[in-house]
Coordinates of C-alpha atoms and ligand atoms in Angstrom, one line a residue:
X1369 CA 0.0 0.0 0.0
X1370 CA 1.3 3.4 -0.9
X1371 CA 2.4 5.7 1.9
X1372 CA -0.2 8.4 1.1
X1373 CA -3.3 6.3 0.7
X1374 CA -4.6 7.5 4.1
X1375 CA -5.0 11.1 3.0
X1376 CA -8.6 12.3 2.7
X1377 CA -7.8 15.6 1.0
X1378 CA -5.1 18.3 0.7
X1379 CA -2.5 18.6 3.5
X1380 CA -3.8 20.5 6.6
X1381 CA -2.5 24.0 7.3
X1382 CA -0.3 22.5 10.0
X1383 CA 1.7 20.7 7.3
X1384 CA 2.4 24.0 5.6
X1385 CA 3.5 25.5 8.9
X1386 CA 5.9 22.7 9.5
X1387 CA 7.2 22.6 6.0
X1388 CA 8.0 26.3 5.8
X1389 CA 9.3 26.6 9.4
X1390 CA 13.0 25.8 8.6
X1391 CA 12.9 23.0 11.0
X1392 CA 10.7 24.6 13.7
X1393 CA 12.3 28.1 13.6
X1394 CA 9.5 30.0 12.0
X1395 CA 9.6 33.6 13.3
X1396 CA 9.6 32.6 17.0
X1397 CA 12.4 35.0 17.8
X1398 CA 10.6 37.9 16.1
X1399 CA 7.5 37.0 18.0
X1400 CA 9.3 36.9 21.3
X1401 CA 10.8 40.3 20.6
X1402 CA 7.6 42.0 19.6
X1403 CA 6.8 44.2 22.7
X1404 CA 3.5 45.5 21.2
X1405 CA 1.6 42.4 22.2
X1406 CA 1.7 39.6 24.8
X1407 CA 1.0 37.1 22.1
X1408 CA 3.1 35.5 19.4
X1409 CA 2.3 35.2 15.6
X1410 CA -0.3 32.6 14.7
X1411 CA 2.1 30.2 13.0
X1412 CA 4.6 30.5 15.8
X1413 CA 1.8 29.5 18.3
X1414 CA 1.8 26.2 16.5
X1415 CA 5.6 25.9 16.3
X1416 CA 6.3 26.8 19.9
X1417 CA 4.4 23.7 20.9
X1418 CA 7.3 21.6 19.6
X1419 CA 9.5 23.7 21.9
X1420 CA 7.3 22.7 24.8
X1421 CA 5.2 25.8 25.3
X1422 CA 1.6 26.8 24.5
X1423 CA 0.1 30.2 24.3
X1424 CA -2.9 30.5 26.5
X1425 CA -5.0 33.3 28.0
X1426 CA -6.6 33.7 31.4
X1427 CA -10.2 32.8 30.5
X1428 CA -11.5 34.1 33.9
X1429 CA -10.4 37.5 32.7
X1430 CA -11.5 37.3 29.1
X1431 CA -14.8 39.1 29.3
X1432 CA -13.6 41.8 31.6
X1433 CA -10.7 42.6 29.3
X1434 CA -12.9 42.5 26.3
X1435 CA -15.1 45.2 27.8
X1436 CA -12.1 47.3 28.5
X1437 CA -11.0 46.8 24.9
X1438 CA -7.8 45.1 26.1
X1439 CA -6.3 42.1 24.4
X1440 CA -6.7 38.8 26.3
X1441 CA -4.4 38.3 29.2
X1442 CA -1.9 36.1 27.3
X1443 CA 0.4 33.8 29.1
X1444 CA 2.3 30.6 28.3
X1445 CA 2.3 27.1 29.7
X1446 CA 5.7 25.5 29.8
X1447 CA 5.9 21.8 29.9
X1448 CA 9.1 19.9 30.9
X1449 CA 9.0 16.2 30.1
X1450 CA 10.9 14.0 32.4
X1451 CA 11.5 10.6 30.7
X1452 CA 10.5 7.9 33.2
X1453 CA 9.6 10.6 35.7
X1454 CA 13.0 10.6 37.4
X1455 CA 14.1 14.1 38.6
X1456 CA 16.8 15.0 41.1
X1457 CA 16.2 17.1 44.2
X1458 CA 18.2 20.0 42.5
X1459 CA 15.8 19.9 39.5
X1460 CA 12.8 20.0 41.8
X1461 CA 14.3 23.1 43.4
X1462 CA 14.8 24.7 40.0
X1463 CA 11.2 24.1 39.0
X1464 CA 10.0 25.4 42.3
X1465 CA 12.1 28.5 41.9
X1466 CA 10.8 29.1 38.3
X1467 CA 7.2 28.7 39.5
X1468 CA 7.8 31.6 41.9
X1469 CA 9.8 33.8 39.6
X1470 CA 7.9 33.4 36.4
X1471 CA 4.7 31.4 36.9
X1472 CA 1.7 31.3 39.3
X1473 CA 3.6 29.9 42.3
X1474 CA 2.3 26.4 41.7
X1475 CA 3.6 23.4 39.9
X1476 CA 1.4 20.9 37.9
X1477 CA 2.6 17.3 37.8
X1478 CA 1.1 16.0 34.6
X1479 CA -0.3 12.6 33.5
X1480 CA 2.8 12.1 31.3
X1481 CA 5.4 12.6 34.0
X1482 CA 6.1 16.2 33.2
X1483 CA 6.2 19.4 35.1
X1484 CA 4.0 22.3 33.9
X1485 CA 4.4 25.9 34.7
X1486 CA 1.3 28.1 34.1
X1487 CA 0.9 31.8 33.7
X1488 CA 4.4 32.6 32.2
X1489 CA 4.4 36.0 30.5
X1490 CA 5.9 36.2 27.1
X1491 CA 8.6 38.6 28.5
X1492 CA 9.7 35.8 30.8
X1493 CA 9.4 32.8 28.5
X1494 CA 13.0 32.9 27.2
X1495 CA 14.4 33.1 30.7
X1496 CA 12.2 30.3 32.0
X1497 CA 13.1 27.9 29.2
X1498 CA 16.8 28.9 29.4
X1499 CA 16.9 28.2 33.1
X1500 CA 15.2 24.8 32.7
X1501 CA 17.9 23.8 30.2
X1502 CA 20.6 25.1 32.6
X1503 CA 19.3 22.5 35.1
X1504 CA 19.8 19.7 32.5
X1505 CA 16.1 19.4 31.7
X1506 CA 14.3 20.3 28.5
X1507 CA 10.9 21.3 27.2
X1508 CA 11.6 20.2 23.6
X1509 CA 9.0 17.9 22.2
X1510 CA 6.8 18.1 25.3
X1511 CA 4.1 19.1 22.9
X1512 CA 3.7 19.2 19.0
X1513 CA 3.6 16.6 16.3
X1514 CA 6.4 14.5 17.7
X1515 CA 7.0 11.6 20.2
X1516 CA 6.1 13.1 23.5
X1517 CA 7.8 12.5 26.8
X1518 CA 8.5 8.8 27.2
X1519 CA 6.7 7.4 30.2
X1520 CA 7.7 4.5 32.4
X1521 CA 6.6 2.8 35.6
X1522 CA 8.3 4.4 38.5
X1523 CA 6.9 2.0 41.1
X1524 CA 9.5 1.0 43.6
X1525 CA 8.6 -2.5 44.4
X1526 CA 9.4 -3.5 40.8
X1527 CA 12.8 -2.0 41.2
X1528 CA 14.9 -5.0 40.3
X1529 CA 14.0 -4.6 36.7
X1530 CA 13.2 -0.9 37.1
X1531 CA 16.8 0.1 36.3
X1532 CA 16.8 -2.0 33.1
X1533 CA 13.4 -0.5 32.0
X1534 CA 14.6 3.0 32.9
X1535 CA 17.6 2.5 30.6
X1536 CA 15.3 1.3 27.8
X1537 CA 13.2 4.4 28.4
X1538 CA 16.2 6.8 28.1
X1539 CA 17.3 5.0 24.9
X1540 CA 13.9 5.6 23.4
X1541 CA 13.8 9.2 24.7
X1542 CA 17.1 9.9 23.0
X1543 CA 16.0 8.1 19.8
X1544 CA 12.8 10.1 19.4
X1545 CA 14.1 13.5 20.4
X1546 CA 14.0 16.1 17.5
X1547 CA 17.5 16.8 16.1
X1548 CA 16.8 20.3 14.8
X1549 CA 19.2 22.9 16.2
X1550 CA 16.3 25.4 16.4
X1551 CA 15.6 24.7 20.1
X1552 CA 19.1 25.3 21.2
X1553 CA 19.5 28.4 19.0
X1554 CA 16.4 30.0 20.3
X1555 CA 16.4 29.1 24.0
X1556 CA 19.8 27.8 25.0
X1557 CA 22.8 29.2 23.0
X1558 CA 21.6 32.8 22.7
X1559 CA 23.5 33.0 19.4
X1560 CA 22.2 34.0 16.0
X1561 CA 18.9 32.3 15.2
X1562 CA 18.2 31.3 11.7
X1563 CA 14.9 32.4 10.2
X1564 CA 12.6 30.7 7.7
X1565 CA 14.4 32.6 4.9
X1566 CA 18.0 31.4 5.9
X1567 CA 19.5 28.3 4.5
X1568 CA 19.6 25.7 7.2
X1569 CA 23.0 24.3 8.2
X1570 CA 23.9 21.6 5.7
X1571 CA 24.6 19.1 8.6
X1572 CA 21.1 19.6 10.0
X1573 CA 18.8 16.6 9.5
X1574 CA 15.7 15.1 11.1
X1575 CA 16.5 11.5 10.5
X1576 CA 13.4 10.1 12.2
X1577 CA 10.8 12.8 11.5
X1578 CA 12.0 14.4 8.2
X1579 CA 10.7 17.8 7.3
X1580 CA 7.1 17.4 8.1
X1581 CA 7.5 15.7 11.5
X1582 CA 4.6 13.4 12.4
X1583 CA 0.9 13.8 11.4
X1584 CA 0.0 14.3 15.1
X1585 CA 1.4 13.7 18.6
X1586 CA 2.7 10.2 19.3
X1587 CA 2.8 8.8 22.9
X1588 CA 5.1 6.1 24.1
X1589 CA 5.1 4.4 27.5
X1590 CA 6.7 1.4 29.3
X1591 CA 4.8 -0.5 32.0
X1592 CA 6.2 -3.0 34.4
X1593 CA 3.5 -5.6 35.4
X1594 CA 1.7 -5.8 37.7
X1595 CA 1.6 -2.0 37.6
X1596 CA -0.1 -0.4 34.6
X1597 CA 0.5 3.0 36.2
X1598 CA 1.3 4.7 32.9
X1599 CA -1.9 3.4 31.2
X1600 CA 0.0 1.4 28.6
X1601 CA -3.2 0.9 26.6
X1602 CA -3.6 4.6 26.2
X1603 CA -0.3 5.0 24.4
X1604 CA 0.2 5.1 20.6
X1605 CA 3.0 2.7 21.4
X1606 CA 3.1 1.0 24.7
X1607 CA 5.6 -1.5 25.9
X1608 CA 4.9 -4.1 28.6
X1609 CA 8.1 -5.3 30.3
X1610 CA 8.5 -9.1 30.4
X1611 CA 10.9 -10.4 33.0
X1612 CA 12.3 -13.8 33.8
X1613 CA 13.2 -13.6 37.5
X1614 CA 15.3 -10.5 37.9
X1615 CA 16.2 -10.3 34.2
X1616 CA 14.3 -8.2 31.7
X1617 CA 13.9 -10.2 28.5
X1618 CA 11.9 -8.0 26.3
X1619 CA 8.6 -6.2 25.8
X1620 CA 5.1 -6.9 24.5
X1621 CA 4.2 -4.2 22.0
X1622 CA 0.9 -2.4 22.3
X1623 CA -0.2 -0.3 19.4
X1624 CA -2.9 2.3 18.7
X1625 CA -4.0 3.6 22.0
X1626 CA -5.3 7.2 22.2
X1627 CA -7.8 9.1 24.3
X1628 CA -8.8 12.1 22.2
X1629 CA -12.2 12.5 20.5
X1630 CA -14.7 15.2 19.8
X1631 CA -18.2 15.5 21.1
X1632 CA -20.8 14.9 18.3
X1633 CA -18.3 13.4 15.9
X1634 CA -18.7 9.6 16.1
X1635 CA -15.9 9.2 13.6
X1636 CA -13.6 10.2 16.4
X1637 CA -13.2 7.9 19.4
X1638 CA -10.8 6.9 22.1
X1639 CA -9.1 3.5 21.7
X1640 CA -7.3 1.0 23.9
X1641 CA -4.2 -0.3 22.2
X1642 CA -3.8 -3.8 20.9
X1643 CA -1.0 -6.2 21.9
X1644 CA 0.6 -7.1 18.5
X1645 CA 3.6 -9.2 19.6
X1646 CA 6.9 -9.3 21.5
X1647 CA 10.5 -8.2 20.9
X1648 CA 13.6 -8.5 23.0
X1649 CA 15.0 -5.7 25.0
X1650 CA 17.9 -5.4 22.4
X1651 CA 15.4 -5.0 19.5
X1652 CA 13.2 -2.4 21.3
X1653 CA 14.8 0.8 19.7
X1654 CA 14.8 -0.7 16.2
X1655 CA 11.1 -1.7 16.6
X1656 CA 10.2 1.7 18.0
X1657 CA 11.9 3.5 15.2
X1658 CA 10.0 1.5 12.6
X1659 CA 6.6 1.9 14.2
X1660 CA 7.1 5.6 14.4
X1661 CA 8.2 5.8 10.8
X1662 CA 5.1 3.7 9.8
X1663 CA 2.9 6.4 11.4
X1664 CA 5.0 9.1 9.9
X1665 CA 4.5 7.7 6.4
X1666 CA 0.9 6.4 6.6
X1667 CA -0.8 8.8 9.1
X1668 CA -3.4 11.1 7.8
X1669 CA -2.0 14.6 7.1
X1670 CA -5.1 16.1 5.7
X1671 CA -7.6 15.7 8.6
X1672 CA -6.0 16.3 12.1
X1673 CA -8.9 14.7 13.8
X1674 CA -8.1 11.4 12.0
X1675 CA -4.4 11.7 12.3
X1676 CA -3.5 9.6 15.3
X1677 CA -1.9 6.2 15.0
X1678 CA -5.2 4.5 16.2
X1679 CA -6.9 5.6 12.9
X1680 CA -4.0 4.6 10.7
X1681 CA -4.3 1.1 12.2
X1682 CA -8.1 0.8 12.2
X1683 CA -8.2 2.0 8.6
X1684 CA -5.8 -0.8 7.5
X1685 CA -6.0 -3.5 10.2
X1686 CA -3.6 -5.0 12.7
X1687 CA -2.4 -7.6 10.2
X1688 CA -1.3 -4.8 7.9
X1689 CA 0.6 -3.2 10.7
X1690 CA 2.4 -6.3 11.7
X1691 CA 3.2 -7.1 8.0
X1692 CA 4.5 -3.6 7.4
X1693 CA 6.6 -3.7 10.7
X1694 CA 8.1 -7.1 9.8
X1695 CA 8.9 -5.9 6.3
X1696 CA 10.7 -2.8 7.5
X1697 CA 12.6 -4.7 10.1
X1698 CA 13.6 -7.5 7.8
X1699 CA 12.7 -10.0 10.6
X1700 CA 9.6 -11.0 12.4
X1701 CA 8.4 -9.9 15.8
X1702 CA 7.5 -12.9 18.1
X1703 CA 4.1 -13.7 19.6
X1704 CA 3.1 -11.8 22.8
X1705 CA 4.1 -13.3 26.2
X1706 CA 1.8 -13.7 29.1
X1707 CA 1.5 -10.8 31.5
X1708 CA -1.0 -9.6 34.2
X1709 CA -1.8 -6.1 35.5
X1710 CA -3.4 -5.4 38.9
X1711 CA -4.3 -1.8 38.6
X1712 CA -3.6 1.4 36.7
X1713 CA -3.2 3.4 39.9
X1714 CA -0.3 4.1 42.3
X1715 CA 0.6 2.3 45.5
X1716 CA 0.8 4.9 48.3
X1717 CA 2.9 5.2 51.4
X1718 CA 6.4 3.9 52.4
X1719 CA 7.6 0.8 50.6
X1720 CA 11.0 -0.8 50.8
X1721 CA 12.5 -1.3 47.4
X1722 CA 14.4 -4.4 46.5
X1723 CA 17.5 -2.2 46.5
X1724 CA 17.1 -1.7 50.3
X1725 CA 16.2 1.9 49.9
X1726 CA 12.8 3.4 50.9
X1727 CA 10.2 5.0 48.5
X1728 CA 7.4 7.2 49.7
X1729 CA 4.5 7.6 47.2
X1730 CA 2.5 10.7 47.9
X1731 CA -1.0 11.6 46.7
X1732 CA -0.8 15.0 45.1
X1733 CA -4.5 15.8 44.3
X1734 CA -4.7 16.4 40.6
X1735 CA -1.0 16.9 40.4
X1736 CA -1.2 20.5 41.7
X1737 CA 1.7 21.4 44.1
X1738 CA 0.8 24.4 46.0
X1739 CA 0.3 25.7 49.5
X1740 CA -3.3 26.0 50.7
X1741 CA -4.4 26.4 54.3
X1742 CA -2.9 23.7 56.5
X1743 CA -1.6 21.8 53.5
X1744 CA 1.7 23.5 52.7
X1745 CA 2.6 20.9 50.1
X1746 CA 4.8 23.2 48.0
X1747 CA 6.9 24.6 50.9
X1748 CA 7.2 21.1 52.5
X1749 CA 8.4 19.5 49.3
X1750 CA 10.9 22.3 48.8
X1751 CA 12.3 21.8 52.3
X1752 CA 12.6 18.1 51.6
X1753 CA 14.4 18.8 48.3
X1754 CA 16.8 21.2 50.0
X1755 CA 17.9 18.3 52.3
X1756 CA 19.1 16.4 49.2
X1757 CA 18.2 13.0 50.7
X1758 CA 16.0 11.7 48.0
X1759 CA 15.1 11.9 44.3
X1760 CA 11.7 13.0 43.0
X1761 CA 9.8 10.6 40.8
X1762 CA 6.8 11.9 38.9
X1763 CA 4.2 9.2 38.4
X1764 CA 1.8 8.9 35.4
X1765 CA -1.1 9.5 37.8
X1766 CA 0.1 13.0 38.7
X1767 CA 1.6 11.8 42.0
X1768 CA 5.1 11.9 43.4
X1769 CA 7.5 9.4 44.8
X1770 CA 10.3 10.4 47.1
X1771 CA 12.8 7.8 46.0
X1772 CA 16.0 6.2 47.2
X1773 CA 15.7 7.3 50.8
X1774 CA 18.2 5.7 53.1
X1775 CA 16.8 4.0 56.2
X1776 CA 18.7 6.4 58.3
X1777 CA 16.9 9.4 56.7
X1778 CA 13.4 8.1 56.6
X1779 CA 12.3 9.6 59.9
X1780 CA 13.7 13.0 59.0
X1781 CA 11.6 13.1 55.8
X1782 CA 8.5 11.8 57.5
X1783 CA 8.8 14.6 60.1
X1784 CA 8.7 17.2 57.4
X1785 CA 5.8 15.4 55.7
X1786 CA 3.9 15.6 59.0
X1787 CA 4.9 19.2 59.7
X1788 CA 3.7 20.6 56.4
X1789 CA 0.3 18.7 56.4
X1790 CA 1.3 16.4 53.6
X1791 CA 0.8 13.2 55.7
X1792 CA -2.7 14.3 56.7
X1793 CA -4.1 14.5 53.1
X1794 CA -2.9 11.0 52.4
X1795 CA -5.8 9.6 54.6
X1796 CA -8.6 10.0 52.2
X1797 CA -11.0 7.6 50.4
X1798 CA -9.5 5.1 48.0
X1799 CA -11.7 6.6 45.3
X1800 CA -10.1 10.1 45.8
X1801 CA -6.7 8.4 45.9
X1802 CA -7.5 7.0 42.4
X1803 CA -8.9 10.3 41.0
X1804 CA -7.3 12.6 38.4
X1805 CA -8.2 15.8 36.6
X1806 CA -6.7 17.7 33.7
X1807 CA -5.7 21.3 34.1
X1808 CA -8.6 22.8 32.2
X1809 CA -9.8 26.3 33.2
X1810 CA -8.7 29.0 33.6
X1811 CA -5.8 28.6 31.1
X1812 CA -6.7 25.8 28.6
X1813 CA -8.2 27.3 25.5
X1814 CA -10.0 24.1 24.7
X1815 CA -11.8 23.7 28.1
X1816 CA -15.6 23.5 28.0
X1817 CA -16.0 23.0 31.7
X1818 CA -14.0 23.1 35.0
X1819 CA -11.9 20.2 35.8
X1820 CA -9.0 20.5 38.3
X1821 CA -10.6 23.3 40.2
X1822 CA -13.9 21.4 40.6
X1823 CA -13.1 17.7 41.0
X1824 CA -12.0 18.0 44.6
X1825 CA -15.4 19.4 45.6
X1826 CA -17.3 16.9 43.6
X1827 CA -15.2 14.1 45.2
X1828 CA -16.2 15.4 48.6
X1829 CA -19.9 14.9 47.8
X1830 CA -19.2 11.5 46.2
X1831 CA -17.2 10.5 49.2
X1832 CA -20.3 11.1 51.4
X1833 CA -22.1 8.4 49.4
X1834 CA -19.1 6.1 49.5
X1835 CA -18.8 6.4 53.2
X1836 CA -22.5 5.7 53.8
X1837 CA -22.2 2.7 51.5
X1838 CA -19.3 1.4 53.5
X1839 CA -16.8 1.3 50.6
X1840 CA -14.4 3.9 51.7
X1841 CA -11.5 1.6 51.3
X1842 CA -12.6 0.3 47.8
X1843 CA -10.5 1.8 45.0
X1844 CA -12.5 3.2 42.1
X1845 CA -10.8 5.1 39.3
X1846 CA -12.5 8.5 38.8
X1847 CA -11.2 10.9 36.3
X1848 CA -12.4 14.3 34.9
X1849 CA -11.5 16.4 31.9
X1850 CA -12.7 19.8 30.9
X1851 CA -13.2 18.6 27.3
X1852 CA -13.2 15.4 25.3
X1853 CA -9.5 15.6 24.4
X1854 CA -8.9 13.3 27.3
X1855 CA -5.6 14.7 28.9
X1856 CA -6.4 12.8 32.1
X1857 CA -7.2 9.6 30.2
X1858 CA -10.9 9.7 31.3
X1859 CA -12.0 6.9 29.0
X1860 CA -9.9 4.4 31.0
X1861 CA -11.6 5.4 34.3
X1862 CA -14.3 3.4 36.0
X1863 CA -16.2 6.6 36.4
X1864 CA -15.4 9.6 34.1
X1865 CA -16.7 13.1 33.8
X1866 CA -16.0 14.8 30.5
X1867 CA -16.9 18.5 30.1
X1868 CA -19.7 19.3 27.7
X1869 CA -20.5 22.9 28.6
X1870 CA -20.0 25.1 31.8
X1871 CA -21.2 23.0 34.7
X1872 CA -22.3 20.0 32.5
X1873 CA -20.5 16.7 31.9
X1874 CA -20.9 13.5 30.0
X1875 CA -20.7 10.6 32.5
X1876 CA -18.9 7.4 31.3
X1877 CA -18.9 4.1 33.2
X1878 CA -17.3 0.7 33.0
X1879 CA -13.6 0.9 32.2
X1880 CA -11.4 -1.9 33.5
X1881 CA -9.7 -1.3 36.8
X1882 CA -6.4 -2.4 35.2
X1883 CA -6.7 0.1 32.5
X1884 CA -7.3 -2.5 29.7
X1885 CA -11.0 -1.7 28.8
X1886 CA -12.6 1.6 27.8
X1887 CA -15.7 2.9 29.4
X1888 CA -19.1 3.7 27.8
X1889 CA -21.3 6.8 27.8
X1890 CA -23.9 6.6 30.5
X1891 CA -25.5 10.0 30.8
X1892 CA -25.0 13.1 28.6
X1893 CA -24.5 16.7 29.6
X1894 CA -25.7 16.6 33.2
X1895 CA -25.1 19.0 36.1
X1896 CA -23.8 18.3 39.6
X1897 CA -27.1 17.5 41.2
X1898 CA -28.0 15.1 38.4
X1899 CA -24.6 13.5 38.6
X1900 CA -25.1 12.8 42.3
X1901 CA -28.7 11.5 41.8
X1902 CA -27.4 9.1 39.1
X1903 CA -24.4 7.9 41.1
X1904 CA -26.1 7.3 44.4
X1905 CA -28.1 4.2 43.5
X1906 CA -25.2 2.8 41.5
X1907 CA -22.8 3.1 44.5
X1908 CA -25.4 1.6 46.8
X1909 CA -26.1 -1.2 44.4
X1910 CA -22.3 -1.9 44.0
X1911 CA -21.7 -1.9 47.8
X1912 CA -24.6 -4.3 48.3
X1913 CA -24.1 -6.7 45.5
X1914 CA -20.5 -6.7 44.4
X1915 CA -18.8 -10.0 44.2
X1916 CA -15.7 -10.7 46.2
X1917 CA -13.0 -8.5 44.8
X1918 CA -15.2 -7.2 42.0
X1919 CA -14.3 -3.7 40.8
X1920 CA -16.9 -1.0 40.1
X1921 CA -16.2 -1.0 36.3
X1922 CA -16.8 -4.7 36.0
X1923 CA -19.9 -4.5 38.2
X1924 CA -21.7 -1.8 36.2
X1925 CA -21.3 -4.1 33.2
X1926 CA -22.5 -7.2 35.0
X1927 CA -25.4 -5.3 36.5
X1928 CA -26.4 -4.0 33.0
X1929 CA -25.9 -0.3 33.5
X1930 CA -23.6 -0.1 30.4
X1931 CA -22.4 -2.5 27.7
X1932 CA -18.6 -3.3 27.7
X1933 CA -16.6 -1.4 25.1
X1934 CA -14.4 -4.0 23.4
X1935 CA -12.7 -1.7 20.9
X1936 CA -12.6 2.0 20.1
X1937 CA -14.7 1.3 17.0
X1938 CA -17.6 0.4 19.3
X1939 CA -17.1 3.1 21.9
X1940 CA -20.2 5.0 20.6
X1941 CA -22.4 1.9 20.3
Ligands
SF4_1114 FE1 -7.6 21.2 28.2 FE2 -9.3 19.3 27.3 FE3 -6.7 18.7 27.9 FE4 -8.4 19.3 29.8 S1 -8.6 17.5 28.5 S2 -6.3 20.1 29.6 S3 -9.7 20.9 28.9 S4 -7.4 20.0 26.3

């Protein structure tokens, strides 16, 4: 099949922007230097995504500013991907400093093991990104039509093979990082920056992406069973580590996961990836490269709503994908090996790793690190970082692990966790501990409803029912997003709320607790009171009639509330 058969029309405008950008340079520097506006030029707004920053505006202030005939309050989100989630204490301190100097004095830990700064003014954008690089971090490829931050299980109790999986993660992260010099020219070197009119340096190539990069974003993640804490089935390309004893032998390959869809467009749908086979650990980079180039060559470049890997695969079939992969490799991938997941959440509290060190997994509600009332999370974590006694591991569920703590230092860290109120918030319902929300309002331009600012309050009301039903300790995955793009992976939650309009949400039920089955629409566009009226009898029914060990997502299917979703293609059935 020819590499352009998946096009449904002329290339989208984004393809023009990439093509004429001189490898992601565009006129970003001119835009940054334009003191007349807090915004950047339209094409540059697309290109800066590849550099890890989005232009946004404060939507709470939009109307007020409109009335005063002011331009929107433009600011920038800066995302710093941390492959495998492993950051040092010094890097935490730098991010904390930047959040004070340039952002809104909070840090967002994302669902892809990244830091986000919100509210950065254009005049501070260069300094923020420059200082991130000085701390040996980068924002390159945190957004845009490229492979995003490579995720990996950070759970400590799998640590015998964790190191091997971490090395594989870093190999992949290096492989998929864009090679253009544009990022360094603009944000790091402070030398002459080429423009779209200059000839690019002859040595500059993008061997993996070529001139047009990918048709859309491409997400890669590595999971270590029994922990599916990176939601391997949500990734465009997921890898499930297969170990024999303490030795990593290879990975099952999961292809075509993806969360985004649009309301009212049934041709768009979320998908849980399919396990297509197995390769050895040595073969992983070669296989990754070929799968990315298959999507590069066959993905739809005309319709961006049909451009993710899941559609490329569904249009042609899994057998086509495996055939194309084997043909590009020149050898055949093997059959998938057995594996079993237990959950897609995090395991909280102190755990002793197999390496003898201690690991403290902390619940960070919706990934927002800030001081609020008695919970002085931000100050407390800063104090801990300043001691330099642990590393900081970002989980795929917006939580944080204080890692590699020597036994002799454990008490010292625990004392600080107590002192700053961080211990107290760990004692909450198992449902809240398994909840996540995307950033949404006020900054996200796509948000249709509140998410991160609202879910904690909704959870409090849901917890009342949970307590009355006597299932406080029963984990239920609950996720909310402000729009159907699915940044908090809502379609893999047992209960999901997806924003439809201000104060109104679609409710989805019935995903698998291990993150292997999508949920199904249950109620459409309902407000808080209706949500609670709908959930109360379900929760009571679940508490009364659940089978031993049965999870909520399985129960609502067994009890007939929703049909199971067996593939993205029947998500809307
Ligand atoms: Fe914004 Fe939608 Fe993503 Fe939430 S899910 S952060 S509202 S794009």
